[in-house]
XYZ file of C-alpha atoms in Angstrom:
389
model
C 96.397 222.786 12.293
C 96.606 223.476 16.028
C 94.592 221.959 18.674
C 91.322 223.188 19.481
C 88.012 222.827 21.635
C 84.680 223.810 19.216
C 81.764 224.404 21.951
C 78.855 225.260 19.762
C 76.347 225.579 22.363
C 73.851 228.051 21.261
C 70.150 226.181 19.956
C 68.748 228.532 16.995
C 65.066 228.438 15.729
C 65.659 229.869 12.796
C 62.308 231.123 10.173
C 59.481 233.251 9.797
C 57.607 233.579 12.644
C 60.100 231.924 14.948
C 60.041 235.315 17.051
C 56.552 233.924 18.763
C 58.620 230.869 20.217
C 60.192 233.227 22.631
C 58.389 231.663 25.439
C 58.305 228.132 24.430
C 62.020 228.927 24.594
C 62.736 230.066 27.699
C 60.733 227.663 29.599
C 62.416 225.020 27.445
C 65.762 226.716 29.222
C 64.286 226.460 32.267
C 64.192 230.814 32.070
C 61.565 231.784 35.083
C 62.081 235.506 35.340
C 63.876 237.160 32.300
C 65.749 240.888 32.287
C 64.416 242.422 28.814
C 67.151 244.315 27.050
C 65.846 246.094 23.847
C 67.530 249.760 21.876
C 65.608 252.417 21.307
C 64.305 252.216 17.377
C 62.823 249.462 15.480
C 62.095 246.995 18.273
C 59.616 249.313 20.144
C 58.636 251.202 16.301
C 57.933 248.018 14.675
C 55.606 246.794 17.986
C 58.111 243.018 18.371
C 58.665 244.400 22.132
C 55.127 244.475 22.538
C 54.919 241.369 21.280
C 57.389 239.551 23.107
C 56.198 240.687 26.333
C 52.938 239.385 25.242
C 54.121 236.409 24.838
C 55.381 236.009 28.388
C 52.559 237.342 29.661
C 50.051 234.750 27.932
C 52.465 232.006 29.548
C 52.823 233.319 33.188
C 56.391 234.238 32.440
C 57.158 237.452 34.722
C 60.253 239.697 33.498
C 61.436 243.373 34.226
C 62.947 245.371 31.225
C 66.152 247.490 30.495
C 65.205 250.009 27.224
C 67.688 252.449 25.835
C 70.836 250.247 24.579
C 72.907 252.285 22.415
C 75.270 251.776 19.356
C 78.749 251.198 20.841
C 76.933 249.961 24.256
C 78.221 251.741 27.057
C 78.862 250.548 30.575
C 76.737 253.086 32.070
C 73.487 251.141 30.339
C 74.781 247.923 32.328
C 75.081 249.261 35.752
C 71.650 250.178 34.933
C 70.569 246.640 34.060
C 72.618 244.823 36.996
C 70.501 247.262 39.647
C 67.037 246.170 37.822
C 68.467 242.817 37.838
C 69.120 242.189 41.917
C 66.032 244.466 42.706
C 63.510 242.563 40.500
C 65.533 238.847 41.608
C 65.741 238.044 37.639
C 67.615 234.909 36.948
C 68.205 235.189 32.719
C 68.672 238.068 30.140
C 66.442 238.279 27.199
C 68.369 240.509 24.103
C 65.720 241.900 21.903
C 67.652 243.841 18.902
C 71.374 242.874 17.677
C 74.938 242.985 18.839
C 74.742 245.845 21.399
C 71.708 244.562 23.180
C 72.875 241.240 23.094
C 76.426 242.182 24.306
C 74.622 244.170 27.279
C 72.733 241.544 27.858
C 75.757 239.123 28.104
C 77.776 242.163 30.532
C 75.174 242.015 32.775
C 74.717 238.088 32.804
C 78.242 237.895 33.688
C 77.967 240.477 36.316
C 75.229 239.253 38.781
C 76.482 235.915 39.480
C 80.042 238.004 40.571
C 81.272 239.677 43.664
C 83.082 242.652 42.056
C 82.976 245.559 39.383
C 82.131 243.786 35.906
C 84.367 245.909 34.707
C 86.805 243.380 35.748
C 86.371 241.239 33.203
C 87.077 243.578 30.471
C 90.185 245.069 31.772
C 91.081 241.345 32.506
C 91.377 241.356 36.391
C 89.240 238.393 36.317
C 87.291 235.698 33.843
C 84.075 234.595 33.893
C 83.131 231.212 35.682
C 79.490 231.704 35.518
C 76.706 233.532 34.240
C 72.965 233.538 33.975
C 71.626 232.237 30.555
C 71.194 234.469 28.072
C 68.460 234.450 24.948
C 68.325 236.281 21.999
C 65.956 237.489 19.261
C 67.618 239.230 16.752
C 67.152 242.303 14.533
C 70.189 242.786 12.989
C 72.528 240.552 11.535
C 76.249 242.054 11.923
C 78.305 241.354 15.373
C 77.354 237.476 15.021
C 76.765 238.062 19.265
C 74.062 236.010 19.226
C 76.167 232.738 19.041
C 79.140 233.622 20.321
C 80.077 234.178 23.769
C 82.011 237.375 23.045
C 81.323 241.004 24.359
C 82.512 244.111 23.958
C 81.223 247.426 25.943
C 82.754 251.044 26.347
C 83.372 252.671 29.731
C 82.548 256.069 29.282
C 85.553 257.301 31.741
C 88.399 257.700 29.447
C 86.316 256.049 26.627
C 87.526 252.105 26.891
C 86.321 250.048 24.120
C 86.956 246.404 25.614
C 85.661 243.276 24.901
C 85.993 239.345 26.869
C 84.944 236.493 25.850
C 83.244 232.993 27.719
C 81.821 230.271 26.522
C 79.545 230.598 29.554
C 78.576 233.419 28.347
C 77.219 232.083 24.560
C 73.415 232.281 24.309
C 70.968 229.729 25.177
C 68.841 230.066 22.024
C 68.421 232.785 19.283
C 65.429 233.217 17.455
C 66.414 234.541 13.862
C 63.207 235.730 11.486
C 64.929 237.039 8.298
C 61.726 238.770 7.943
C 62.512 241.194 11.465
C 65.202 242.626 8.995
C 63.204 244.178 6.507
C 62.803 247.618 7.662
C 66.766 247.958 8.276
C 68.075 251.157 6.451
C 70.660 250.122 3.769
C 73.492 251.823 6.014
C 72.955 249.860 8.837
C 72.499 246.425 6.933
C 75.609 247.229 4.964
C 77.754 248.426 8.430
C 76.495 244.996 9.633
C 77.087 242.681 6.286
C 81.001 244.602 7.012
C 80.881 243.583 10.093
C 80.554 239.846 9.729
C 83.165 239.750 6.660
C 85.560 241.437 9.279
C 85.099 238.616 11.553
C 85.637 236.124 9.107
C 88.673 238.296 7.720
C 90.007 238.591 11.520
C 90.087 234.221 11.071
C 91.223 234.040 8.157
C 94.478 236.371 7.913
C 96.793 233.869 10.388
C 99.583 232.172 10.583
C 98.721 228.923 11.197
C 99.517 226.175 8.657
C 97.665 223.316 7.253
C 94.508 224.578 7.814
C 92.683 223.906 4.422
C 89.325 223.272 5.673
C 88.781 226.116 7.770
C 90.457 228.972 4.993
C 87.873 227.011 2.645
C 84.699 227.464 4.944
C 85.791 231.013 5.550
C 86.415 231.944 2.225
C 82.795 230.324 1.170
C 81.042 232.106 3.686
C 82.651 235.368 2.213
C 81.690 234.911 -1.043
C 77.822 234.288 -0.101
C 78.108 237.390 1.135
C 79.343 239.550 -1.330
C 77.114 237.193 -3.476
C 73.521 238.306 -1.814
C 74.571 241.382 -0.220
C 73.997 243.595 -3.483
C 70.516 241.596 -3.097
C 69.338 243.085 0.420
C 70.684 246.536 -0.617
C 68.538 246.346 -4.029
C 65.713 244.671 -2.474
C 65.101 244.848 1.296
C 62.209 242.481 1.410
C 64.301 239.597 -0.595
C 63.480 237.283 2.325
C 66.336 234.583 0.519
C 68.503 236.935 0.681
C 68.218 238.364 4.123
C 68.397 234.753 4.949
C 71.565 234.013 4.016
C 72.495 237.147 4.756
C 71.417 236.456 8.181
C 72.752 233.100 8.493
C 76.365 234.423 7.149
C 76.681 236.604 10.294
C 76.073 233.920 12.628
C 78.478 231.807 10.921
C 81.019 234.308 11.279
C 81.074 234.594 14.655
C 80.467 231.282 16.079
C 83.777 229.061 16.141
C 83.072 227.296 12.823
C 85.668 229.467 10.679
C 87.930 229.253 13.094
C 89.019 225.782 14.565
C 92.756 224.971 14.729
C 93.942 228.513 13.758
C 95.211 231.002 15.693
C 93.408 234.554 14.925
C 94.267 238.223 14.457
C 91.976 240.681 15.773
C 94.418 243.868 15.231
C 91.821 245.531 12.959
C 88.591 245.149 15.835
C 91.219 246.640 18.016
C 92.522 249.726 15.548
C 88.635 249.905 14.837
C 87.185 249.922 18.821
C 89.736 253.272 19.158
C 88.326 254.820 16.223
C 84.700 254.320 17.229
C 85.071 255.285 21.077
C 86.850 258.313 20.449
C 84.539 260.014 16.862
C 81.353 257.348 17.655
C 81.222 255.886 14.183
C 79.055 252.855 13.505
C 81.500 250.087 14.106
C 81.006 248.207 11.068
C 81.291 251.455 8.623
C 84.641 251.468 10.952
C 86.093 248.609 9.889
C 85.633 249.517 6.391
C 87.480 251.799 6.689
C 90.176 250.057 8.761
C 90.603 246.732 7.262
C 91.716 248.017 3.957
C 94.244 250.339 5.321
C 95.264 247.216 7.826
C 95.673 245.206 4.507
C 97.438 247.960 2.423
C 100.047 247.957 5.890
C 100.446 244.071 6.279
C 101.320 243.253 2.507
C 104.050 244.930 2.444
C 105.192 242.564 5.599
C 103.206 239.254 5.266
C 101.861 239.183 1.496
C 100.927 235.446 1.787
C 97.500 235.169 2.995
C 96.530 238.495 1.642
C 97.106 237.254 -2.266
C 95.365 234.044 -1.435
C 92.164 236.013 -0.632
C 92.104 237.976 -3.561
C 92.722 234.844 -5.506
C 90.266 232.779 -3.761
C 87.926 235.112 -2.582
C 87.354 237.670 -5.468
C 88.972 235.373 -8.311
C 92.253 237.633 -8.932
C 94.382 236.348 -11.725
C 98.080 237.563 -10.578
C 100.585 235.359 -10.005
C 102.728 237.539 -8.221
C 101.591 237.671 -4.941
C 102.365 241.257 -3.818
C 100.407 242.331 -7.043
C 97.824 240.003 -6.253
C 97.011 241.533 -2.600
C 96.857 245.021 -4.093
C 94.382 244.087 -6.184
C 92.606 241.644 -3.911
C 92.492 244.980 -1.469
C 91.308 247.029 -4.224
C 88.263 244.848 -5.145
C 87.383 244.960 -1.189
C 87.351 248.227 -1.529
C 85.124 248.427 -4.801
C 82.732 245.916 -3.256
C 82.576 248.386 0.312
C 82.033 251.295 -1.838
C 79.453 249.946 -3.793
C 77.063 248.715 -0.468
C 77.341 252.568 0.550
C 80.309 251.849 2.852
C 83.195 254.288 3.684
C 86.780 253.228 2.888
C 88.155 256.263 4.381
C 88.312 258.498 7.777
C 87.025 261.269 5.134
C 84.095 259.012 4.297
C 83.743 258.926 8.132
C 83.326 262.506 8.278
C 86.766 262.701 9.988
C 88.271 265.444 8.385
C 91.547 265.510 10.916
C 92.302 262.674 13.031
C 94.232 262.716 15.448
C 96.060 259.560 14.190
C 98.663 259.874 17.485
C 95.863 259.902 19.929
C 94.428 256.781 18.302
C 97.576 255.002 18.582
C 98.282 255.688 21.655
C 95.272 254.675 23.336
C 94.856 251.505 21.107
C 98.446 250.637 22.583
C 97.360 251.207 26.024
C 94.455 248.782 25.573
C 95.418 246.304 23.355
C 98.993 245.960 24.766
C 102.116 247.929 23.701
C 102.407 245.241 20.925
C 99.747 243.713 19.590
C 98.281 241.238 16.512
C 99.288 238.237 15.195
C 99.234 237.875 11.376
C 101.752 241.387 11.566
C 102.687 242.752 14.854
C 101.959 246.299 15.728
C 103.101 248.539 18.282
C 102.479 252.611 18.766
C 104.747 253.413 15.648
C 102.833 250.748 13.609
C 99.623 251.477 14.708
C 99.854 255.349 13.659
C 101.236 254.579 10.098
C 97.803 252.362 9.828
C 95.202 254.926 10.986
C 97.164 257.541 8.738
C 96.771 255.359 5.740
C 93.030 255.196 6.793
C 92.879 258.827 6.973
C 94.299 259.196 3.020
């Protein structure tokens, strides 16, 4: 086990109803004049922005909004939000919605306190020191944003799909209702239940030895998922289910599957070049990379890959090549049967252009990148074609 520094700083009110704390919240956080950031669906349909502002209008709280986040968040939406921002003199971000509200809202946190582009701090010219607070209510449980401190935004000029990470920049507080979750289309609520296995997968597929406690975590937290997820997609209202389901993606996000290990992150990056170039829904993305990832890396680094399919969807093979093919195969059966793609067909990608995609993965993620296999351009192209089969 390697050393490591676990900062879990985020306070979550978590429960029906807990949405109606948002201003008991903020002033707890000392919050005086929050910058709204909300989508464009549910949150205005379903009438919790109206709400919310309510809220902080019965208390005296003042706040200017930012409306119109999009899937795959663009920078575009958070030059939009810093100008609103130093005009109205706000001093906190409020994320109303899930991982791309909450990841604008975290851009533009980062961004007012600092003298240059924000930009910077994707493309790595610069970290983050400081940041206004940010607080969340969330809608959808998939990126696990709302306790992390990580980020990731497009720029639309040469389509960029970066992300940085602070622990400045973890929330304050979330408020999680299970309950806010009902009304989520079974697409969207499986893209995001994929989502938060592919951070835990990211954890778990490393290196690192002697790390028992953390593979164990991780590989509980992925079998509560694929326990209640066929739950949420049977039954949307199955508030014990959306609960856990809810909980899971925070877990997966948040530092507590991943002390003392060192981490992967190849597949977010093969996945971020997929979705900035054809605009998929990220998490139907990496269901359609991690599995071709995992088909490329056991023929390199088998280890890990059979312990998950032993561990995590009770394989009986004792030969451990064997036992990742068929450990891969059940992920693939379980994807399938939430609705999820497992290929760039699925995706409605008929011809990729699987060079394209390596190359500008290379030129963002480094000429080679990964940990549990190392990939460079060659690599990186034999992956997406596999995930075009």
């Amino acid at each position: 086990m390697n050393n490591f520094v676990f900062f879990p700083a985020t306070k979550y009110v978590f429960g029906r109803g807990v949405e109606n704390k948002v201003a008991e919240q903020l002033e707890a956080f000392d919050m005086k004049k929050p910058l709204i950031v909300y989508g464009k669906g549910s949150v205005v349909r379903s009438g919790l922005l109206d709400r919310v502002k309510k809220s902080l209008e019965e208390a005296g709280i003042p706040f200017a909004e930012l409306g119109g986040v999009q899937p795959n968040p663009v920078d575009s939406k958070v030059y939009e939000g810093i100008e609103i921002a130093k005009k109205e003199g706000i001093d906190s971000v409020l994320a109303v919605g899930g991982g791309s509200s909450i990841d604008t809202a975290k851009a533009i946190a980062a961004a007012i306190p600092y003298d240059g582009d924000f930009w910077d701090f994707y493309c790595g010219k610069a970290k983050v020191a400081k940041a206004l607070p940010v607080g969340v209510v969330l809608t959808i449980p998939a990126a696990g944003s709302e306790g992390s401190g990580n980020t990731v935004i497009t720029k639309l000029d040469g389509l960029h799909k970066l992300g940085m990470g602070s622990d400045v920049l973890r929330p304050k507080f979330a408020l999680m209702n299970p309950e806010l979750t009902f009304t989520l289309p079974p697409y969207q609520t499986a893209a995001g239940i994929t989502d938060m296995m592919a951070h835990i997968m990211e954890r778990y597929f490393s290196n690192t030895p002697n790390v028992e406690i953390t593979d164990r975590v991780a590989e509980g937290v992925l079998k509560a998922i694929i326990t209640e997820a066929p739950k949420v997609i049977a039954n949307p209202d199955d508030y014990d289910a959306r609960a856990n389901i809810m909980w899971s993606g925070t877990l997966a996000h948040n530092g507590v599957c991943s002390g003392g290990r060192e981490e992967d992150w190849a597949t977010h990056g093969l996945e971020h070049e997929l979705s900035a170039v054809y605009d998929v829904t990220h998490g139907a993305g990496l269901a359609v990379m991690f599995p071709a990832w995992m088909t490329y890396a056991m023929e390199k680094n088998p280890g890990k890959l059979s312990q998950f399919a032993r561990r995590v969807f009770d394989v009986d093979e004792p030969d451990d090549s064997k036992a990742a093919a068929l450990g891969i195969n059940a992920l693939k059966k379980f994807l399938t049967s939430i609705g999820m793609p497992v290929s760039m067909k699925e995706l409605g990608i008929e011809t990729p252009d699987v060079k394209l995609l390596a190359e500008k993965v290379t030129e963002n993620k480094g000429e080679v990148f990964g940990n549990y296999i190392k990939i460079d351009k060659n690599v990186a192209e034999e992956i997406y074609k596999i995930a075009a089969l």
